Short mmCIF file of N, CA and C in Angstrom, two decimals:
data_model
loop_
_atom_site.label_atom_id
_atom_site.label_comp_id
_atom_site.label_asym_id
_atom_site.label_seq_id
_atom_site.Cartn_x
_atom_site.Cartn_y
_atom_site.Cartn_z
N GLN A 1338 -2.43 -9.15 19.28
CA GLN A 1338 -3.20 -9.28 18.05
C GLN A 1338 -2.48 -8.54 16.93
N VAL A 1339 -2.30 -9.22 15.82
CA VAL A 1339 -1.65 -8.60 14.68
C VAL A 1339 -2.59 -7.58 14.06
N ARG A 1340 -2.05 -6.40 13.76
CA ARG A 1340 -2.90 -5.37 13.20
C ARG A 1340 -2.06 -4.47 12.31
N LEU A 1341 -2.64 -4.08 11.17
CA LEU A 1341 -2.00 -3.12 10.27
C LEU A 1341 -2.71 -1.78 10.44
N VAL A 1342 -1.96 -0.71 10.57
CA VAL A 1342 -2.53 0.63 10.73
C VAL A 1342 -1.92 1.56 9.70
N GLU A 1343 -2.78 2.12 8.86
CA GLU A 1343 -2.32 3.06 7.85
C GLU A 1343 -2.46 4.49 8.37
N SER A 1344 -1.60 5.36 7.87
CA SER A 1344 -1.67 6.77 8.21
C SER A 1344 -1.02 7.58 7.09
N GLY A 1345 -1.17 8.90 7.16
CA GLY A 1345 -0.51 9.78 6.22
C GLY A 1345 -1.38 10.33 5.11
N GLY A 1346 -2.63 9.91 5.06
CA GLY A 1346 -3.51 10.42 4.03
C GLY A 1346 -3.86 11.88 4.28
N GLY A 1347 -4.54 12.48 3.30
CA GLY A 1347 -4.95 13.87 3.42
C GLY A 1347 -5.45 14.40 2.10
N SER A 1348 -5.58 15.72 2.06
CA SER A 1348 -6.04 16.40 0.85
C SER A 1348 -4.88 17.18 0.24
N VAL A 1349 -4.68 16.99 -1.05
CA VAL A 1349 -3.60 17.68 -1.75
C VAL A 1349 -4.08 18.15 -3.11
N GLN A 1350 -3.37 19.08 -3.66
CA GLN A 1350 -3.67 19.55 -5.01
C GLN A 1350 -2.97 18.65 -6.02
N PRO A 1351 -3.45 18.64 -7.25
CA PRO A 1351 -2.76 17.86 -8.29
C PRO A 1351 -1.28 18.25 -8.37
N GLY A 1352 -0.45 17.25 -8.51
CA GLY A 1352 0.99 17.47 -8.54
C GLY A 1352 1.64 17.35 -7.18
N GLY A 1353 0.84 17.30 -6.12
CA GLY A 1353 1.38 17.20 -4.79
C GLY A 1353 1.81 15.79 -4.42
N SER A 1354 2.29 15.65 -3.18
CA SER A 1354 2.81 14.37 -2.70
C SER A 1354 2.31 14.08 -1.30
N LEU A 1355 2.22 12.81 -0.99
CA LEU A 1355 1.92 12.35 0.36
C LEU A 1355 2.74 11.10 0.62
N ARG A 1356 3.15 10.91 1.87
CA ARG A 1356 3.80 9.66 2.25
C ARG A 1356 2.87 8.90 3.18
N LEU A 1357 2.44 7.76 2.72
CA LEU A 1357 1.56 6.91 3.50
C LEU A 1357 2.39 5.88 4.25
N SER A 1358 1.91 5.50 5.43
CA SER A 1358 2.60 4.51 6.25
C SER A 1358 1.67 3.36 6.57
N CYS A 1359 2.25 2.19 6.65
CA CYS A 1359 1.52 0.98 7.05
C CYS A 1359 2.34 0.35 8.17
N ALA A 1360 1.90 0.50 9.40
CA ALA A 1360 2.64 0.01 10.56
C ALA A 1360 2.00 -1.25 11.11
N ALA A 1361 2.83 -2.20 11.49
CA ALA A 1361 2.34 -3.46 12.03
C ALA A 1361 3.05 -3.78 13.34
N SER A 1362 2.31 -4.34 14.27
CA SER A 1362 2.94 -4.82 15.51
C SER A 1362 3.82 -6.01 15.18
N GLU A 1363 3.33 -6.83 14.29
CA GLU A 1363 4.05 -7.98 13.76
C GLU A 1363 3.26 -8.48 12.56
N TYR A 1364 3.84 -9.41 11.82
CA TYR A 1364 3.13 -9.99 10.69
C TYR A 1364 2.69 -11.41 11.03
N HIS A 1365 1.62 -11.84 10.40
CA HIS A 1365 1.19 -13.23 10.56
C HIS A 1365 2.26 -14.16 10.00
N PRO A 1366 2.39 -15.35 10.58
CA PRO A 1366 3.32 -16.34 10.02
C PRO A 1366 3.01 -16.59 8.56
N GLY A 1367 4.02 -16.63 7.73
CA GLY A 1367 3.83 -16.86 6.30
C GLY A 1367 3.81 -15.60 5.47
N THR A 1368 3.62 -14.46 6.10
CA THR A 1368 3.64 -13.19 5.36
C THR A 1368 5.08 -12.83 5.01
N ASP A 1369 5.33 -12.51 3.73
CA ASP A 1369 6.66 -12.07 3.34
C ASP A 1369 6.62 -10.81 2.49
N CYS A 1370 5.44 -10.24 2.31
CA CYS A 1370 5.36 -8.99 1.56
C CYS A 1370 4.13 -8.20 2.01
N ILE A 1371 4.13 -6.94 1.68
CA ILE A 1371 3.00 -6.04 1.95
C ILE A 1371 2.60 -5.40 0.63
N THR A 1372 1.32 -5.35 0.39
CA THR A 1372 0.82 -4.75 -0.84
C THR A 1372 -0.14 -3.61 -0.51
N TRP A 1373 -0.05 -2.53 -1.29
CA TRP A 1373 -0.93 -1.38 -1.14
C TRP A 1373 -2.03 -1.44 -2.20
N TRP A 1374 -3.23 -1.09 -1.75
CA TRP A 1374 -4.39 -1.08 -2.64
C TRP A 1374 -5.09 0.27 -2.54
N ARG A 1375 -5.86 0.58 -3.59
CA ARG A 1375 -6.65 1.80 -3.62
C ARG A 1375 -8.09 1.42 -3.90
N GLN A 1376 -8.99 1.96 -3.08
CA GLN A 1376 -10.41 1.65 -3.22
C GLN A 1376 -11.19 2.93 -3.48
N VAL A 1377 -11.94 2.93 -4.57
CA VAL A 1377 -12.84 4.03 -4.89
C VAL A 1377 -14.26 3.49 -4.80
N PRO A 1378 -15.18 4.18 -4.12
CA PRO A 1378 -16.56 3.68 -3.99
C PRO A 1378 -17.16 3.32 -5.34
N GLY A 1379 -17.75 2.14 -5.39
CA GLY A 1379 -18.39 1.70 -6.62
C GLY A 1379 -17.47 1.04 -7.61
N GLU A 1380 -16.19 0.96 -7.28
CA GLU A 1380 -15.23 0.34 -8.19
C GLU A 1380 -14.49 -0.79 -7.48
N GLU A 1381 -13.88 -1.67 -8.28
CA GLU A 1381 -13.07 -2.74 -7.71
C GLU A 1381 -11.78 -2.16 -7.14
N PRO A 1382 -11.28 -2.70 -6.04
CA PRO A 1382 -9.99 -2.24 -5.51
C PRO A 1382 -8.90 -2.44 -6.55
N GLU A 1383 -7.95 -1.52 -6.57
CA GLU A 1383 -6.85 -1.57 -7.52
C GLU A 1383 -5.53 -1.73 -6.76
N GLU A 1384 -4.74 -2.71 -7.16
CA GLU A 1384 -3.44 -2.88 -6.53
C GLU A 1384 -2.51 -1.79 -7.02
N VAL A 1385 -1.85 -1.13 -6.06
CA VAL A 1385 -1.00 0.00 -6.38
C VAL A 1385 0.48 -0.39 -6.37
N ALA A 1386 0.88 -1.09 -5.31
CA ALA A 1386 2.30 -1.45 -5.19
C ALA A 1386 2.45 -2.56 -4.17
N GLY A 1387 3.59 -3.26 -4.26
CA GLY A 1387 3.90 -4.29 -3.28
C GLY A 1387 5.39 -4.32 -3.03
N ILE A 1388 5.78 -4.81 -1.84
CA ILE A 1388 7.19 -4.90 -1.52
C ILE A 1388 7.45 -6.14 -0.69
N HIS A 1389 8.53 -6.86 -1.02
CA HIS A 1389 8.96 -8.01 -0.26
C HIS A 1389 9.68 -7.48 0.98
N VAL A 1390 9.24 -7.87 2.15
CA VAL A 1390 9.78 -7.26 3.38
C VAL A 1390 11.18 -7.76 3.71
N VAL A 1391 11.60 -8.85 3.08
CA VAL A 1391 12.95 -9.36 3.37
C VAL A 1391 13.97 -8.80 2.39
N ASP A 1392 13.72 -8.96 1.10
CA ASP A 1392 14.74 -8.56 0.13
C ASP A 1392 14.42 -7.27 -0.63
N GLY A 1393 13.26 -6.68 -0.36
CA GLY A 1393 12.96 -5.38 -0.94
C GLY A 1393 12.47 -5.37 -2.37
N ARG A 1394 12.26 -6.54 -2.97
CA ARG A 1394 11.71 -6.56 -4.33
C ARG A 1394 10.38 -5.84 -4.33
N THR A 1395 10.08 -5.14 -5.43
CA THR A 1395 8.88 -4.34 -5.52
C THR A 1395 8.10 -4.63 -6.80
N ASN A 1396 6.83 -4.31 -6.76
CA ASN A 1396 6.02 -4.30 -7.98
C ASN A 1396 5.06 -3.12 -7.91
N TYR A 1397 4.68 -2.59 -9.07
CA TYR A 1397 3.81 -1.42 -9.14
C TYR A 1397 2.71 -1.63 -10.18
N GLY A 1398 1.56 -1.02 -9.88
CA GLY A 1398 0.49 -1.00 -10.86
C GLY A 1398 0.85 -0.04 -11.99
N ASP A 1399 0.33 -0.31 -13.18
CA ASP A 1399 0.68 0.51 -14.34
C ASP A 1399 0.32 1.97 -14.16
N SER A 1400 -0.75 2.26 -13.43
CA SER A 1400 -1.22 3.64 -13.30
C SER A 1400 -0.32 4.49 -12.41
N VAL A 1401 0.56 3.86 -11.64
CA VAL A 1401 1.40 4.63 -10.71
C VAL A 1401 2.89 4.48 -10.96
N LYS A 1402 3.27 3.65 -11.91
CA LYS A 1402 4.70 3.46 -12.20
C LYS A 1402 5.36 4.79 -12.54
N GLY A 1403 6.52 5.02 -11.93
CA GLY A 1403 7.25 6.25 -12.16
C GLY A 1403 6.81 7.40 -11.26
N ARG A 1404 5.70 7.25 -10.55
CA ARG A 1404 5.21 8.31 -9.66
C ARG A 1404 5.23 7.90 -8.19
N PHE A 1405 4.94 6.64 -7.92
CA PHE A 1405 4.89 6.15 -6.54
C PHE A 1405 6.13 5.32 -6.24
N ASP A 1406 6.50 5.32 -4.96
CA ASP A 1406 7.66 4.55 -4.53
C ASP A 1406 7.34 3.86 -3.21
N VAL A 1407 7.50 2.54 -3.18
CA VAL A 1407 7.22 1.78 -1.97
C VAL A 1407 8.55 1.38 -1.32
N SER A 1408 8.61 1.51 0.00
CA SER A 1408 9.83 1.17 0.73
C SER A 1408 9.45 0.58 2.09
N ARG A 1409 10.46 0.10 2.81
CA ARG A 1409 10.17 -0.51 4.12
C ARG A 1409 11.24 -0.15 5.12
N ASP A 1410 10.84 -0.19 6.38
CA ASP A 1410 11.76 -0.06 7.50
C ASP A 1410 11.47 -1.24 8.42
N ASN A 1411 12.25 -2.28 8.28
CA ASN A 1411 11.97 -3.51 9.03
C ASN A 1411 12.16 -3.34 10.53
N ALA A 1412 13.00 -2.41 10.93
CA ALA A 1412 13.19 -2.17 12.37
C ALA A 1412 11.91 -1.65 13.00
N LYS A 1413 11.08 -1.00 12.19
CA LYS A 1413 9.82 -0.45 12.70
C LYS A 1413 8.61 -1.24 12.21
N ASN A 1414 8.85 -2.34 11.47
CA ASN A 1414 7.74 -3.09 10.87
C ASN A 1414 6.79 -2.16 10.13
N THR A 1415 7.36 -1.26 9.36
CA THR A 1415 6.56 -0.25 8.66
C THR A 1415 6.91 -0.24 7.18
N VAL A 1416 5.88 -0.17 6.37
CA VAL A 1416 6.04 -0.03 4.92
C VAL A 1416 5.49 1.33 4.53
N TYR A 1417 6.20 2.01 3.64
CA TYR A 1417 5.81 3.35 3.22
C TYR A 1417 5.41 3.35 1.75
N LEU A 1418 4.51 4.25 1.41
CA LEU A 1418 4.16 4.48 0.01
C LEU A 1418 4.27 5.98 -0.23
N LEU A 1419 5.29 6.37 -0.96
CA LEU A 1419 5.47 7.77 -1.31
C LEU A 1419 4.74 8.01 -2.63
N THR A 1420 3.74 8.86 -2.55
CA THR A 1420 2.91 9.14 -3.73
C THR A 1420 3.29 10.51 -4.26
N ASN A 1421 3.87 10.55 -5.45
CA ASN A 1421 4.30 11.80 -6.06
C ASN A 1421 3.44 12.15 -7.27
N ASN A 1422 3.47 13.42 -7.63
CA ASN A 1422 2.76 13.90 -8.83
C ASN A 1422 1.33 13.37 -8.84
N LEU A 1423 0.63 13.58 -7.74
CA LEU A 1423 -0.72 13.02 -7.59
C LEU A 1423 -1.69 13.62 -8.60
N LYS A 1424 -2.60 12.78 -9.07
CA LYS A 1424 -3.61 13.16 -10.04
C LYS A 1424 -4.99 12.99 -9.43
N PHE A 1425 -5.98 13.60 -10.04
CA PHE A 1425 -7.36 13.49 -9.55
C PHE A 1425 -7.75 12.01 -9.38
N GLU A 1426 -7.35 11.21 -10.34
CA GLU A 1426 -7.76 9.79 -10.33
C GLU A 1426 -7.04 8.96 -9.27
N ASP A 1427 -6.10 9.56 -8.53
CA ASP A 1427 -5.46 8.86 -7.43
C ASP A 1427 -6.29 8.93 -6.15
N THR A 1428 -7.36 9.70 -6.17
CA THR A 1428 -8.23 9.82 -5.01
C THR A 1428 -8.81 8.46 -4.63
N GLY A 1429 -8.82 8.18 -3.34
CA GLY A 1429 -9.40 6.93 -2.86
C GLY A 1429 -8.92 6.60 -1.47
N ILE A 1430 -9.39 5.49 -0.95
CA ILE A 1430 -8.91 4.98 0.33
C ILE A 1430 -7.76 4.02 0.04
N TYR A 1431 -6.64 4.27 0.65
CA TYR A 1431 -5.46 3.42 0.46
C TYR A 1431 -5.33 2.52 1.68
N PHE A 1432 -5.22 1.23 1.43
CA PHE A 1432 -5.05 0.30 2.54
C PHE A 1432 -3.97 -0.72 2.20
N CYS A 1433 -3.36 -1.26 3.24
CA CYS A 1433 -2.30 -2.23 3.03
C CYS A 1433 -2.77 -3.62 3.46
N VAL A 1434 -2.19 -4.60 2.83
CA VAL A 1434 -2.58 -5.99 3.05
C VAL A 1434 -1.33 -6.86 3.14
N GLU A 1435 -1.31 -7.75 4.10
CA GLU A 1435 -0.22 -8.72 4.15
C GLU A 1435 -0.33 -9.65 2.95
N GLY A 1436 0.83 -10.09 2.46
CA GLY A 1436 0.80 -10.94 1.29
C GLY A 1436 1.87 -11.99 1.28
N GLN A 1437 1.88 -12.75 0.18
CA GLN A 1437 2.88 -13.78 -0.06
C GLN A 1437 3.41 -13.60 -1.47
N TRP A 1438 4.74 -13.52 -1.57
CA TRP A 1438 5.35 -13.22 -2.85
C TRP A 1438 5.35 -14.44 -3.75
N GLY A 1439 5.05 -14.21 -5.05
CA GLY A 1439 5.10 -15.25 -6.05
C GLY A 1439 5.51 -14.67 -7.39
N GLY A 1440 6.55 -15.21 -8.00
CA GLY A 1440 7.02 -14.65 -9.27
C GLY A 1440 7.53 -13.23 -9.05
N ASN A 1441 6.85 -12.28 -9.65
CA ASN A 1441 7.23 -10.87 -9.51
C ASN A 1441 6.17 -10.04 -8.80
N LEU A 1442 5.28 -10.72 -8.09
CA LEU A 1442 4.16 -10.01 -7.49
C LEU A 1442 3.98 -10.38 -6.03
N CYS A 1443 3.37 -9.44 -5.29
CA CYS A 1443 2.95 -9.71 -3.92
C CYS A 1443 1.46 -10.02 -3.98
N PHE A 1444 1.09 -11.24 -3.64
CA PHE A 1444 -0.29 -11.66 -3.68
C PHE A 1444 -0.92 -11.45 -2.30
N PRO A 1445 -2.01 -10.68 -2.24
CA PRO A 1445 -2.61 -10.39 -0.93
C PRO A 1445 -3.24 -11.63 -0.33
N ARG A 1446 -3.15 -11.72 0.98
CA ARG A 1446 -3.79 -12.81 1.69
C ARG A 1446 -5.25 -12.43 1.96
N ALA A 1447 -6.13 -13.42 1.84
CA ALA A 1447 -7.56 -13.17 1.97
C ALA A 1447 -7.96 -13.11 3.43
N GLY A 1448 -8.92 -12.24 3.71
CA GLY A 1448 -9.44 -12.15 5.07
C GLY A 1448 -9.14 -10.81 5.70
N ASP A 1449 -10.08 -10.34 6.51
CA ASP A 1449 -9.94 -9.03 7.14
C ASP A 1449 -8.78 -8.97 8.12
N ASP A 1450 -8.34 -10.10 8.62
CA ASP A 1450 -7.24 -10.10 9.58
C ASP A 1450 -5.93 -9.63 8.97
N TYR A 1451 -5.86 -9.66 7.65
CA TYR A 1451 -4.60 -9.35 6.99
C TYR A 1451 -4.52 -7.92 6.44
N ARG A 1452 -5.54 -7.12 6.67
CA ARG A 1452 -5.55 -5.79 6.09
C ARG A 1452 -5.86 -4.74 7.14
N GLY A 1453 -5.48 -3.49 6.82
CA GLY A 1453 -5.80 -2.39 7.70
C GLY A 1453 -7.10 -1.72 7.28
N GLN A 1454 -7.43 -0.65 8.00
CA GLN A 1454 -8.69 0.07 7.75
C GLN A 1454 -8.57 1.08 6.63
N GLY A 1455 -7.36 1.52 6.36
CA GLY A 1455 -7.16 2.44 5.26
C GLY A 1455 -7.00 3.89 5.69
N THR A 1456 -6.49 4.68 4.76
CA THR A 1456 -6.34 6.12 4.96
C THR A 1456 -6.78 6.82 3.68
N GLN A 1457 -7.53 7.92 3.84
CA GLN A 1457 -8.13 8.61 2.70
C GLN A 1457 -7.13 9.56 2.04
N VAL A 1458 -7.04 9.47 0.73
CA VAL A 1458 -6.27 10.41 -0.07
C VAL A 1458 -7.23 11.11 -1.02
N THR A 1459 -7.24 12.44 -0.94
CA THR A 1459 -8.12 13.22 -1.81
C THR A 1459 -7.28 14.22 -2.61
N VAL A 1460 -7.38 14.13 -3.91
CA VAL A 1460 -6.65 15.05 -4.79
C VAL A 1460 -7.68 15.98 -5.43
N SER A 1461 -7.59 17.26 -5.09
CA SER A 1461 -8.55 18.22 -5.62
C SER A 1461 -7.90 19.59 -5.72
N SER A 1462 -8.48 20.41 -6.59
CA SER A 1462 -7.95 21.75 -6.75
C SER A 1462 -8.83 22.76 -6.01
#
């Protein structure tokens, strides 16, 4: 069964960093990118970053450009999100979703089968 598992979340002070991981046993047929999202209770999920798993093309949300870096290790079927200079507003559950690349973006595939459960990131002083 294909499954995405996120890890690496935790509690950090403003300005700190965390490296999140999204590990997969394999990807569903048709998946060519992975996208990271952030969910805050009561708000719509926000796309944070995406990466094409074959050629490494990336895209970032405006709120994290210059601070976050998405990368991949295809030998491990793992995508990483390095979150730097964290701010209070970066707090949330971060989850990864399989996607399909179009233009300059990774479009998430619909359905619970394509996403992980998430990992909590809390930025507090």
